[in-house]
C-alpha positions as a Python dict, from the first residue, in 0.01 Angstrom:
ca = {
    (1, 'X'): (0, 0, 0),
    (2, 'X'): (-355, 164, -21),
    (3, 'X'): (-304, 487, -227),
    (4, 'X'): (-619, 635, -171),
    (5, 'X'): (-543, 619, 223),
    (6, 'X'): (-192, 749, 124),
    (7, 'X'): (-290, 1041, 5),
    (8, 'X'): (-609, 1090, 223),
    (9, 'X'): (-346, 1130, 490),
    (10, 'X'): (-119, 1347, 346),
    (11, 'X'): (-422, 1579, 248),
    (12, 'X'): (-545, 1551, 612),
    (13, 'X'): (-156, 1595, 743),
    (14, 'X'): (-121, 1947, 533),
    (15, 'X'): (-477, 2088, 688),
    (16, 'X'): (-381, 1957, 1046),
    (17, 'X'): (-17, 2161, 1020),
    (18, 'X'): (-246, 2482, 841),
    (19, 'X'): (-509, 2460, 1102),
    (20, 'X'): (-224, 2485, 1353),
    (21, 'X'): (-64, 2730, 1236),
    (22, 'X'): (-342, 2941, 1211),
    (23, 'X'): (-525, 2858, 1544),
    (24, 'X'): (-140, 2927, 1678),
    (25, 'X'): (-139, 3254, 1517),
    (26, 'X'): (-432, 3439, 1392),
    (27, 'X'): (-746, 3271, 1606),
    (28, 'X'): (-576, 3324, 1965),
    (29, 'X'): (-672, 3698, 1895),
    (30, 'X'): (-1021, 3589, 1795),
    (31, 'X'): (-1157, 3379, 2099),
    (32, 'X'): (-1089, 3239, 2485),
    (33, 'X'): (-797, 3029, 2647),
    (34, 'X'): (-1110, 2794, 2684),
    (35, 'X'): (-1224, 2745, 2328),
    (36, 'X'): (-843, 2786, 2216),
    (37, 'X'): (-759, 2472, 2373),
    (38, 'X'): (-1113, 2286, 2213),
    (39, 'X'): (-911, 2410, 1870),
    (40, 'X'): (-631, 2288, 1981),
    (41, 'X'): (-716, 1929, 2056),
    (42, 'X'): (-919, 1890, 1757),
    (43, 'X'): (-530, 1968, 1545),
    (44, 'X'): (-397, 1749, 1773),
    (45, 'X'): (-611, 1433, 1724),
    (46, 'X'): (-672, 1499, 1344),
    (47, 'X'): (-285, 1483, 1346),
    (48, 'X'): (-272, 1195, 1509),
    (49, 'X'): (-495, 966, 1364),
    (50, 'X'): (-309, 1107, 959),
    (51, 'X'): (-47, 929, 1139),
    (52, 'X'): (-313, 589, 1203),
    (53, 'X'): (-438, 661, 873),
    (54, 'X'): (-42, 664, 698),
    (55, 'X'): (-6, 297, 964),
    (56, 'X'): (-308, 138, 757),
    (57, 'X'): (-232, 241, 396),
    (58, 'X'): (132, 73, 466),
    (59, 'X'): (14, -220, 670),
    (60, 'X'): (-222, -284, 358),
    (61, 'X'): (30, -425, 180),
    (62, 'X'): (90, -698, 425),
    (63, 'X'): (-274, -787, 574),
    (64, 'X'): (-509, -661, 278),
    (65, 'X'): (-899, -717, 351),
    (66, 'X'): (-1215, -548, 495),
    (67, 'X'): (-1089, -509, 872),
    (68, 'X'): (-789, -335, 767),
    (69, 'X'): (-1063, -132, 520),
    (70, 'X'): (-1254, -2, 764),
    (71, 'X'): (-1013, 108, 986),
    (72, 'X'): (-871, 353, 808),
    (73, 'X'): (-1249, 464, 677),
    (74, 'X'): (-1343, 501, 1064),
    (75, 'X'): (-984, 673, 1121),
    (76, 'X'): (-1149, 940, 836),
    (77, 'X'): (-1468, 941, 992),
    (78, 'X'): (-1322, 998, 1368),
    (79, 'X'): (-1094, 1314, 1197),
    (80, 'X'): (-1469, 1435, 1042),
    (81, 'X'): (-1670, 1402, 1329),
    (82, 'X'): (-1416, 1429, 1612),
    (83, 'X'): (-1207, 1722, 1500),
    (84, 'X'): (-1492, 1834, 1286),
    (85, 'X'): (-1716, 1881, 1559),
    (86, 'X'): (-1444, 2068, 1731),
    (87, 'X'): (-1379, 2343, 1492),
    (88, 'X'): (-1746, 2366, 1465),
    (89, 'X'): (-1741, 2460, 1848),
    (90, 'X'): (-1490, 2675, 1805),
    (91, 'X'): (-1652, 2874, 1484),
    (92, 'X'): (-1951, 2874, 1687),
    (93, 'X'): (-1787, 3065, 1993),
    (94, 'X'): (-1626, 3298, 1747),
    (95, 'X'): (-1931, 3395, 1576),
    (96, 'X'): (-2077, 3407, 1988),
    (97, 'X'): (-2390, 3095, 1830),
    (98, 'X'): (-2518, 2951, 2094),
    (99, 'X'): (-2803, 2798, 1976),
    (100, 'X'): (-2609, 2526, 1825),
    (101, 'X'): (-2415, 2378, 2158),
    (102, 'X'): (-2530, 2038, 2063),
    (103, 'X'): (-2279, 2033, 1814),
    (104, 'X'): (-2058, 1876, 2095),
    (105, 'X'): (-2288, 1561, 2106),
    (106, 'X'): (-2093, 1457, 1789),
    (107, 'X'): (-1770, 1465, 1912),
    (108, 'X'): (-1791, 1127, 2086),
    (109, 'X'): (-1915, 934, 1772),
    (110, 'X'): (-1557, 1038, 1613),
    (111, 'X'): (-1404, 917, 1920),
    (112, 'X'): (-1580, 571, 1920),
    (113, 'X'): (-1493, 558, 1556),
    (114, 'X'): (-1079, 603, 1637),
    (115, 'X'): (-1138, 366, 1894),
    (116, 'X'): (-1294, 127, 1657),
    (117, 'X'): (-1016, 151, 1389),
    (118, 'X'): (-719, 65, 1658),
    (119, 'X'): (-903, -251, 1727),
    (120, 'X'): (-942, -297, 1408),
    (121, 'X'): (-601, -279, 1312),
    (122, 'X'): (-507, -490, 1596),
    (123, 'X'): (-779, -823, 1491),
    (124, 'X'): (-633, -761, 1111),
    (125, 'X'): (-354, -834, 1173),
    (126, 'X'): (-436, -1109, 1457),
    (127, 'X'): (-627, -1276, 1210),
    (128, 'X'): (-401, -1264, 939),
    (129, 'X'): (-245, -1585, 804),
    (130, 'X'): (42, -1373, 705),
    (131, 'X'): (286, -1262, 959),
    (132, 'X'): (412, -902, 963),
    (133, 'X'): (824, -1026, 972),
    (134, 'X'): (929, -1298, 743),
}
């Protein structure tokens, strides 16, 4: 197992459920329906991919290497700059800045970045001279 991944994810795991709970809570007060549900997928997919992340620290074990590296180090970046870029948008509404719209121009590097990790997962473990069940 990679322990650095392990507890990357559970760090990333306790924000996602805090985040929710607050956007859930306290910031449906503060802003629209609109950027509510921009919040609201950036908790989802940060959730998500703690979940890809947990997959690669445990599938380290088995198929160890660079592929299996950098996917969960693009699964991090994806959480920064996808869900990043999100609550960023949000905080911006919140605070009515509209100077700073191009914020959302980030958001699809994060999303070529999870993209990039599944496939990476996927040729890791293709590639692999060792198979996954004995």
């Amino acid at each position: 197992m990679h322990k650095k991944f392990l507890i990357t994810a559970s760090v990333i795991g306790t924000l996602s459920v805090a985040l929710g709970a607050f956007g859930a809570h306290a910031l449906k007060t503060m802003i629209d329906e609109k950027a509510l549900a921009v919040f609201e997928t950036a908790v989802r997919y940060q959730f998500y991919h703690m979940f890809a992340l947990l997959a690669v620290a445990v599938l380290y074990q088995n198929f160890p290497g660079k592929l299996m590296l950098w996917a969960g180090r693009l699964f991090i970046a994806g959480i920064i700059l996808f869900s990043g870029s999100l609550y960023l948008l949000t905080y911006l509404q919140a605070q009515n800045i509209t100077r700073l719209k191009w914020v959302g121009a980030i958001t699809p590097l994060g999303g070529v970045a999870f993209i990039v990790g599944w496939v990476l997962i996927a040729v890791a473990v293709a590639v692999a001279k060792k198979k996954l069940i004995p």
